[in-house]
Amino acid sequence: MRMAVIGAGIAGLSCAQELRRGGHEVIVFEKSRGIGGRIATRRTPEDLRFDHGAQFFTVQTKAFRQFLAGDVNKWQAVGNFDQTRDWFIGSPDIKSFLRPVAKTLDIRLNTQITSLERSEEFWTLQSDSESFEGFDRVIITAPAPQTAVLAAFSGQFQSAIASVEMDPCWTMMLAFSDPVERDFDVKKSASEHVDWMARNSSKWGRRERPDCWVVHATADWSRHNLELSRDAVLKALLPEVLLELGQTEDDLIYFSAHRWRYANVAKPVGQAFIMDETGTLFGAGDWCAGTCVEHAFTSGFELAHHIRDQKT
Ligand SMILES: Cc1cc2nc3c(=O)[nH]c(=O)nc-3n(C[C@H](O)[C@H](O)[C@H](O)COP(=O)(O)OP(=O)(O)OC[C@H]3O[C@@H](n4cnc5c(N)ncnc54)[C@H](O)[C@@H]3O)c2cc1C
C-alpha cells in the first residue's frame, strides 16, 4: 500500500521506517527544512550549537533500543535532580541518531501539508503549491492542535484531541567564551520563571568552549508571555538567568530566544494512536501515548504495526 506520513519528528520517522520494513511505499512530508521536529539543534553562523528542544531521552523498551542501534551516548550531568534512569543524547547534536534512519526514507522537506481529502478509495494531500495523490493511508504526527486543524472533518479526531493539553515553552540559548564557574550542568526549577537550565557543553561530543547553555522558561511564564517578541523575552528573563549563573551581560558572546508554541504534553490521549471513522487516517505522536521522546517513538512504532496487521 501507499502511505503518507505528515511530520519527520521521531513519531513520523519510527512509523515510516516500520511501514517500509512491512513492504509499504512511504512518503514523509515535513514542513521544516530539516528532520527531528522538537528533537532539535540550533546552529549559529559561528558554529555554536544548542539542543534547544528535547534535552535528553530515556530508553526503556527493546523496540526503542533497537531503533537507536547504539547511535547514542549517556549524558552524565551534575545537578539538582534524582536520576532514576539514564539520560541519552545523540552526538554531536541531539538529533544525530535520527539521520541514519532518515537517509533510508523518502522525505519531502519544506513541504507543509495544508489539507487532506478522501475520494472513494484514496487520500489526496495538498500543499501550497502541489497535490500528492493516491495514498491508501495517511498518518499525521504534527502536535495535537495542528493535527486537529488538518483533520477538522473527522469527529473521531476532534473528540480524541479535545482532552489533550500541550504547554508552550520559551527557550533561551546563551554562550559564554569561558566556562561558567558553577558546580552544576543542570539546574531544575532554577528560579521563579525558569524551569530548566543546562550546560549544553557538558554533553558528550560537544566543545567545552564557548560554554553553551539552554534555558527553558516555566510553562506558566511561557503561556502568559507567548506573544512577546524574542527581544522582549530576553529582556525579561536574562537578568534572572545571569544572576543564577553568576555572569553579566558583558560575559555573553551570543544570546537568542526561540518559542515552542506546542512544546510539552501536559495531558495526552492515553493510547498509542488515534484513528478516523474510515480506519485509513491516523494520528500519532507524544500527545497520544504520553509526554516524551520515547512515547513519541512508541506511538509511531505501534501505529505502523497496527497498519501492517490491518486487513485491506
Ligand atoms: C523545549 C522542549 C524540551 C523538551 N524536553 C524533553 C526532554 O528532555 N526529554 C524528552 O523525552 N522529551 C522532551 N521534549 C518533548 C519531545 O521533544 C517530544 O515529546 C518529541 O520530540 C515529540 O516527537 P513527535 O514526533 O511526536 O513530534 P514533533 O517532534 O513535534 O514532530 C512533528 C513534526 O511534524 C511537522 N509538521 C507539523 N505540521 C506539519 C504539516 N502540516 N505538514 C508537514 N509537516 C508538519 C513538524 O515540523 C515536526 O517536524 C521537549 C520538548 C521541547 C519543545
GROMACS .gro file of C-alpha atoms and ligand atoms in nm:
model
  365
    1MET     CA    1   0.000   0.000   0.000
    2ARG     CA    2   0.097   0.365  -0.042
    3MET     CA    3   0.136   0.565   0.278
    4ALA     CA    4   0.177   0.935   0.354
    5VAL     CA    5   0.334   1.037   0.684
    6ILE     CA    6   0.299   1.402   0.781
    7GLY     CA    7   0.590   1.512   1.003
    8ALA     CA    8   0.951   1.397   1.026
    9GLY     CA    9   0.980   1.408   1.406
   10ILE     CA   10   1.059   1.084   1.584
   11ALA     CA   11   0.698   0.959   1.570
   12GLY     CA   12   0.684   1.009   1.192
   13LEU     CA   13   1.025   0.856   1.133
   14SER     CA   14   0.965   0.549   1.352
   15CYS     CA   15   0.628   0.494   1.184
   16ALA     CA   16   0.770   0.539   0.833
   17GLN     CA   17   1.061   0.307   0.900
   18GLU     CA   18   0.835   0.027   1.027
   19LEU     CA   19   0.591   0.070   0.738
   20ARG     CA   20   0.879   0.047   0.490
   21ARG     CA   21   1.000  -0.267   0.663
   22GLY     CA   22   0.650  -0.406   0.621
   23GLY     CA   23   0.686  -0.363   0.243
   24HIS     CA   24   0.481  -0.044   0.202
   25GLU     CA   25   0.565   0.257  -0.012
   26VAL     CA   26   0.604   0.556   0.220
   27ILE     CA   27   0.649   0.928   0.161
   28VAL     CA   28   0.718   1.159   0.458
   29PHE     CA   29   0.616   1.525   0.427
   30GLU     CA   30   0.790   1.773   0.655
   31LYS     CA   31   0.720   2.145   0.664
   32SER     CA   32   1.063   2.247   0.800
   33ARG     CA   33   1.396   2.236   0.622
   34GLY     CA   34   1.521   1.956   0.846
   35ILE     CA   35   1.412   1.643   1.026
   36GLY     CA   36   1.369   1.587   1.401
   37GLY     CA   37   1.082   1.817   1.497
   38ARG     CA   38   1.117   1.903   1.865
   39ILE     CA   39   1.439   1.699   1.885
   40ALA     CA   40   1.626   1.998   1.756
   41THR     CA   41   1.964   2.170   1.747
   42ARG     CA   42   2.018   2.538   1.669
   43ARG     CA   43   2.345   2.601   1.483
   44THR     CA   44   2.467   2.958   1.454
   45PRO     CA   45   2.689   3.100   1.176
   46GLU     CA   46   2.973   3.097   1.434
   47ASP     CA   47   2.914   2.719   1.469
   48LEU     CA   48   2.772   2.739   1.818
   49ARG     CA   49   2.528   2.458   1.883
   50PHE     CA   50   2.236   2.435   2.122
   51ASP     CA   51   1.998   2.143   2.168
   52HIS     CA   52   1.710   2.382   2.225
   53GLY     CA   53   1.417   2.136   2.223
   54ALA     CA   54   1.430   1.795   2.390
   55GLN     CA   55   1.727   1.781   2.625
   56PHE     CA   56   1.774   1.405   2.654
   57PHE     CA   57   1.564   1.090   2.638
   58THR     CA   58   1.518   0.772   2.833
   59VAL     CA   59   1.527   0.427   2.676
   60GLN     CA   60   1.304   0.168   2.836
   61THR     CA   61   1.172  -0.053   2.560
   62LYS     CA   62   1.353  -0.307   2.345
   63ALA     CA   63   1.200  -0.157   2.030
   64PHE     CA   64   1.344   0.187   2.108
   65ARG     CA   65   1.685   0.039   2.193
   66GLN     CA   66   1.688  -0.137   1.856
   67PHE     CA   67   1.584   0.179   1.675
   68LEU     CA   68   1.874   0.370   1.833
   69ALA     CA   69   2.117   0.099   1.719
   70GLY     CA   70   2.381   0.211   1.969
   71ASP     CA   71   2.399   0.550   1.800
   72VAL     CA   72   2.362   0.747   2.127
   73ASN     CA   73   2.561   0.842   2.438
   74LYS     CA   74   2.480   0.882   2.804
   75TRP     CA   75   2.466   1.234   2.940
   76GLN     CA   76   2.622   1.223   3.282
   77ALA     CA   77   2.513   1.562   3.403
   78VAL     CA   78   2.573   1.702   3.750
   79GLY     CA   79   2.278   1.879   3.907
   80ASN     CA   80   1.986   1.907   4.145
   81PHE     CA   81   1.783   1.607   4.029
   82ASP     CA   82   1.731   1.245   4.125
   83GLN     CA   83   1.837   1.037   3.830
   84THR     CA   84   1.637   0.716   3.831
   85ARG     CA   85   1.705   0.638   3.464
   86ASP     CA   86   1.999   0.703   3.233
   87TRP     CA   87   1.973   1.011   3.014
   88PHE     CA   88   2.062   0.955   2.649
   89ILE     CA   89   2.156   1.203   2.377
   90GLY     CA   90   2.261   1.197   2.014
   91SER     CA   91   2.608   1.337   1.939
   92PRO     CA   92   2.734   1.579   1.820
   93ASP     CA   93   2.371   1.703   1.802
   94ILE     CA   94   2.077   1.563   1.998
   95LYS     CA   95   1.911   1.450   1.676
   96SER     CA   96   2.221   1.291   1.518
   97PHE     CA   97   2.079   0.941   1.582
   98LEU     CA   98   1.785   1.018   1.351
   99ARG     CA   99   1.998   1.090   1.045
  100PRO     CA  100   2.078   0.726   0.952
  101VAL     CA  101   1.705   0.644   0.971
  102ALA     CA  102   1.609   0.947   0.765
  103LYS     CA  103   1.861   0.853   0.492
  104THR     CA  104   1.665   0.535   0.418
  105LEU     CA  105   1.334   0.719   0.371
  106ASP     CA  106   1.172   0.933   0.102
  107ILE     CA  107   1.132   1.263   0.289
  108ARG     CA  108   0.997   1.577   0.123
  109LEU     CA  109   1.134   1.868   0.326
  110ASN     CA  110   0.993   2.222   0.309
  111THR     CA  111   0.653   2.073   0.231
  112GLN     CA  112   0.373   2.182   0.459
  113ILE     CA  113   0.055   1.985   0.410
  114THR     CA  114  -0.234   2.228   0.428
  115SER     CA  115  -0.532   1.999   0.367
  116LEU     CA  116  -0.640   1.639   0.314
  117GLU     CA  117  -0.921   1.499   0.111
  118ARG     CA  118  -1.053   1.147   0.066
  119SER     CA  119  -1.219   1.022  -0.250
  120GLU     CA  120  -1.387   0.680  -0.274
  121GLU     CA  121  -1.059   0.496  -0.239
  122PHE     CA  122  -0.764   0.725  -0.190
  123TRP     CA  123  -0.636   1.025   0.002
  124THR     CA  124  -0.502   1.339  -0.165
  125LEU     CA  125  -0.271   1.574   0.027
  126GLN     CA  126  -0.242   1.937  -0.064
  127SER     CA  127   0.048   2.176   0.000
  128ASP     CA  128   0.054   2.542  -0.103
  129SER     CA  129   0.190   2.454  -0.446
  130GLU     CA  130   0.129   2.084  -0.512
  131SER     CA  131  -0.113   1.794  -0.484
  132PHE     CA  132   0.003   1.449  -0.378
  133GLU     CA  133  -0.245   1.181  -0.481
  134GLY     CA  134  -0.319   0.815  -0.439
  135PHE     CA  135  -0.249   0.733  -0.074
  136ASP     CA  136  -0.420   0.436   0.093
  137ARG     CA  137  -0.333   0.554   0.444
  138VAL     CA  138  -0.236   0.890   0.595
  139ILE     CA  139  -0.059   0.934   0.929
  140ILE     CA  140  -0.049   1.279   1.089
  141THR     CA  141   0.223   1.329   1.353
  142ALA     CA  142   0.202   1.706   1.400
  143PRO     CA  143   0.141   1.832   1.758
  144ALA     CA  144  -0.221   1.776   1.863
  145PRO     CA  145  -0.362   2.127   1.792
  146GLN     CA  146  -0.213   2.123   1.441
  147THR     CA  147  -0.339   1.769   1.380
  148ALA     CA  148  -0.687   1.882   1.487
  149VAL     CA  149  -0.685   2.152   1.219
  150LEU     CA  150  -0.573   1.914   0.942
  151ALA     CA  151  -0.838   1.657   1.041
  152ALA     CA  152  -1.115   1.904   1.124
  153PHE     CA  153  -1.362   1.693   0.921
  154SER     CA  154  -1.325   1.387   1.148
  155GLY     CA  155  -1.547   1.371   1.455
  156GLN     CA  156  -1.334   1.091   1.596
  157PHE     CA  157  -1.018   1.301   1.572
  158GLN     CA  158  -1.190   1.601   1.727
  159SER     CA  159  -1.323   1.411   2.026
  160ALA     CA  160  -0.992   1.230   2.091
  161ILE     CA  161  -0.789   1.552   2.070
  162ALA     CA  162  -1.034   1.766   2.271
  163SER     CA  163  -0.888   1.648   2.601
  164VAL     CA  164  -0.520   1.689   2.503
  165GLU     CA  165  -0.328   1.973   2.666
  166MET     CA  166   0.008   2.099   2.541
  167ASP     CA  167   0.224   2.362   2.712
  168PRO     CA  168   0.435   2.621   2.533
  169CYS     CA  169   0.800   2.687   2.619
  170TRP     CA  170   1.014   2.993   2.562
  171THR     CA  171   1.374   2.877   2.527
  172MET     CA  172   1.690   3.084   2.553
  173MET     CA  173   2.031   2.997   2.411
  174LEU     CA  174   2.331   3.163   2.572
  175ALA     CA  175   2.704   3.131   2.507
  176PHE     CA  176   2.998   3.249   2.719
  177SER     CA  177   3.356   3.247   2.592
  178ASP     CA  178   3.486   3.091   2.917
  179PRO     CA  179   3.326   2.806   3.113
  180VAL     CA  180   3.072   2.931   3.365
  181GLU     CA  181   3.201   2.860   3.714
  182ARG     CA  182   2.905   2.678   3.860
  183ASP     CA  183   2.911   2.331   4.016
  184PHE     CA  184   2.615   2.210   3.810
  185ASP     CA  185   2.541   2.121   3.448
  186VAL     CA  186   2.167   2.109   3.505
  187LYS     CA  187   1.951   2.312   3.738
  188LYS     CA  188   1.583   2.227   3.759
  189SER     CA  189   1.333   2.484   3.889
  190ALA     CA  190   1.624   2.725   3.872
  191SER     CA  191   1.436   3.044   3.959
  192GLU     CA  192   1.087   3.193   3.967
  193HIS     CA  193   1.034   3.188   3.590
  194VAL     CA  194   1.296   2.936   3.484
  195ASP     CA  195   1.220   2.567   3.479
  196TRP     CA  196   1.543   2.427   3.338
  197MET     CA  197   1.899   2.541   3.283
  198ALA     CA  198   2.153   2.314   3.119
  199ARG     CA  199   2.513   2.338   3.014
  200ASN     CA  200   2.490   2.208   2.658
  201SER     CA  201   2.868   2.190   2.652
  202SER     CA  202   2.860   1.918   2.922
  203LYS     CA  203   2.704   1.672   2.678
  204TRP     CA  204   2.925   1.411   2.517
  205GLY     CA  205   3.086   1.523   2.191
  206ARG     CA  206   3.030   1.897   2.241
  207ARG     CA  207   3.305   2.158   2.265
  208GLU     CA  208   3.382   2.296   2.611
  209ARG     CA  209   3.437   2.648   2.478
  210PRO     CA  210   3.243   2.857   2.418
  211ASP     CA  211   3.026   2.741   2.709
  212CYS     CA  212   2.676   2.700   2.564
  213TRP     CA  213   2.365   2.696   2.785
  214VAL     CA  214   1.999   2.620   2.715
  215VAL     CA  215   1.735   2.771   2.939
  216HIS     CA  216   1.364   2.688   2.944
  217ALA     CA  217   1.111   2.925   3.095
  218THR     CA  218   0.830   2.770   3.301
  219ALA     CA  219   0.513   2.666   3.121
  220ASP     CA  220   0.317   2.934   3.311
  221TRP     CA  221   0.554   3.214   3.220
  222SER     CA  222   0.569   3.094   2.859
  223ARG     CA  223   0.189   3.081   2.833
  224HIS     CA  224   0.144   3.430   2.977
  225ASN     CA  225   0.414   3.574   2.752
  226LEU     CA  226   0.354   3.365   2.441
  227GLU     CA  227   0.313   3.657   2.201
  228LEU     CA  228   0.611   3.862   2.323
  229SER     CA  229   0.890   3.929   2.075
  230ARG     CA  230   1.218   3.740   2.116
  231ASP     CA  231   1.387   4.062   2.227
  232ALA     CA  232   1.123   4.124   2.493
  233VAL     CA  233   1.164   3.770   2.625
  234LEU     CA  234   1.540   3.811   2.651
  235LYS     CA  235   1.499   4.145   2.822
  236ALA     CA  236   1.257   3.997   3.075
  237LEU     CA  237   1.444   3.675   3.156
  238LEU     CA  238   1.815   3.742   3.104
  239PRO     CA  239   1.877   3.923   3.434
  240GLU     CA  240   1.724   3.631   3.629
  241VAL     CA  241   1.931   3.375   3.438
  242LEU     CA  242   2.258   3.566   3.453
  243LEU     CA  243   2.216   3.604   3.827
  244GLU     CA  244   2.184   3.225   3.866
  245LEU     CA  245   2.492   3.171   3.652
  246GLY     CA  246   2.696   3.443   3.823
  247GLN     CA  247   2.753   3.620   3.490
  248THR     CA  248   2.692   3.966   3.346
  249GLU     CA  249   2.567   4.071   3.003
  250ASP     CA  250   2.926   4.158   2.912
  251ASP     CA  251   3.024   3.791   2.951
  252LEU     CA  252   2.777   3.685   2.681
  253ILE     CA  253   2.908   3.625   2.331
  254TYR     CA  254   2.573   3.501   2.195
  255PHE     CA  255   2.212   3.506   2.309
  256SER     CA  256   1.887   3.423   2.138
  257ALA     CA  257   1.535   3.301   2.213
  258HIS     CA  258   1.304   3.051   2.049
  259ARG     CA  259   0.933   2.997   2.107
  260TRP     CA  260   0.793   2.645   2.109
  261ARG     CA  261   0.421   2.704   2.082
  262TYR     CA  262   0.348   2.335   2.141
  263ALA     CA  263   0.639   2.208   2.349
  264ASN     CA  264   0.537   1.958   2.613
  265VAL     CA  265   0.232   1.741   2.661
  266ALA     CA  266   0.052   1.818   2.985
  267LYS     CA  267  -0.234   1.576   2.916
  268PRO     CA  268  -0.211   1.304   2.649
  269VAL     CA  269  -0.488   1.100   2.487
  270GLY     CA  270  -0.367   0.795   2.677
  271GLN     CA  271  -0.349   0.549   2.389
  272ALA     CA  272  -0.076   0.477   2.134
  273PHE     CA  273  -0.253   0.642   1.835
  274ILE     CA  274  -0.589   0.762   1.712
  275MET     CA  275  -0.790   0.668   1.404
  276ASP     CA  276  -1.071   0.825   1.199
  277GLU     CA  277  -1.408   0.677   1.106
  278THR     CA  278  -1.273   0.511   0.789
  279GLY     CA  279  -0.976   0.338   0.953
  280THR     CA  280  -0.745   0.495   0.695
  281LEU     CA  281  -0.641   0.820   0.865
  282PHE     CA  282  -0.433   0.810   1.183
  283GLY     CA  283  -0.282   1.044   1.441
  284ALA     CA  284   0.039   0.966   1.628
  285GLY     CA  285   0.295   1.145   1.842
  286ASP     CA  286   0.390   1.212   2.203
  287TRP     CA  287   0.046   1.362   2.266
  288CYS     CA  288  -0.119   1.025   2.201
  289ALA     CA  289   0.098   0.795   2.408
  290GLY     CA  290   0.248   1.020   2.676
  291THR     CA  291   0.480   1.313   2.718
  292CYS     CA  292   0.830   1.248   2.590
  293VAL     CA  293   1.059   1.133   2.309
  294GLU     CA  294   1.027   0.765   2.386
  295HIS     CA  295   0.645   0.791   2.396
  296ALA     CA  296   0.650   0.959   2.054
  297PHE     CA  297   0.869   0.678   1.920
  298THR     CA  298   0.636   0.413   2.064
  299SER     CA  299   0.331   0.585   1.920
  300GLY     CA  300   0.472   0.580   1.565
  301PHE     CA  301   0.609   0.229   1.602
  302GLU     CA  302   0.287   0.076   1.735
  303LEU     CA  303   0.078   0.254   1.476
  304ALA     CA  304   0.294   0.112   1.194
  305HIS     CA  305   0.244  -0.238   1.330
  306HIS     CA  306  -0.131  -0.180   1.358
  307ILE     CA  307  -0.144  -0.075   0.991
  308ARG     CA  308   0.076  -0.368   0.887
  309ASP     CA  309  -0.173  -0.602   1.057
  310GLN     CA  310  -0.481  -0.432   0.906
  311LYS     CA  311  -0.683  -0.627   0.651
  312THR     CA  312  -0.711  -0.412   0.336
  313LIG     C1  313   1.169   2.273   2.492
  313LIG     C2  314   1.140   2.125   2.493
  313LIG     C3  315   1.203   2.042   2.585
  313LIG     C4  316   1.177   1.905   2.584
  313LIG     N1  317   1.250   1.823   2.667
  313LIG     C5  318   1.236   1.690   2.655
  313LIG     C6  319   1.326   1.603   2.724
  313LIG     O1  320   1.420   1.646   2.789
  313LIG     N2  321   1.303   1.468   2.714
  313LIG     C7  322   1.203   1.416   2.635
  313LIG     O2  323   1.190   1.293   2.626
  313LIG     N3  324   1.119   1.497   2.568
  313LIG     C8  325   1.135   1.631   2.573
  313LIG     N4  326   1.055   1.714   2.499
  313LIG     C9  327   0.944   1.657   2.423
  313LIG    C10  328   0.993   1.586   2.296
  313LIG     O3  329   1.070   1.675   2.220
  313LIG    C11  330   0.871   1.538   2.219
  313LIG     O4  331   0.795   1.451   2.301
  313LIG    C12  332   0.903   1.461   2.090
  313LIG     O5  333   1.013   1.517   2.022
  313LIG    C13  334   0.778   1.463   2.003
  313LIG     O6  335   0.803   1.397   1.881
  313LIG     P1  336   0.686   1.390   1.771
  313LIG     O7  337   0.742   1.319   1.653
  313LIG     O8  338   0.564   1.336   1.835
  313LIG     O9  339   0.651   1.541   1.735
  313LIG     P2  340   0.742   1.655   1.670
  313LIG    O10  341   0.883   1.638   1.707
  313LIG    O11  342   0.675   1.784   1.704
  313LIG    O12  343   0.731   1.628   1.514
  313LIG    C14  344   0.622   1.672   1.436
  313LIG    C15  345   0.674   1.716   1.300
  313LIG    O13  346   0.563   1.747   1.217
  313LIG    C16  347   0.597   1.859   1.137
  313LIG     N5  348   0.472   1.918   1.090
  313LIG    C17  349   0.374   1.977   1.164
  313LIG     N6  350   0.271   2.014   1.085
  313LIG    C18  351   0.304   1.978   0.959
  313LIG    C19  352   0.238   1.991   0.832
  313LIG     N7  353   0.115   2.047   0.822
  313LIG     N8  354   0.299   1.944   0.720
  313LIG    C20  355   0.423   1.886   0.728
  313LIG     N9  356   0.490   1.872   0.847
  313LIG    C21  357   0.431   1.917   0.960
  313LIG    C22  358   0.676   1.947   1.232
  313LIG    O14  359   0.755   2.042   1.163
  313LIG    C23  360   0.758   1.842   1.308
  313LIG    O15  361   0.883   1.819   1.244
  313LIG    C24  362   1.082   1.851   2.494
  313LIG    C25  363   1.020   1.935   2.401
  313LIG    C26  364   1.051   2.071   2.398
  313LIG    C27  365   0.990   2.158   2.292
   0.00000   0.00000   0.00000
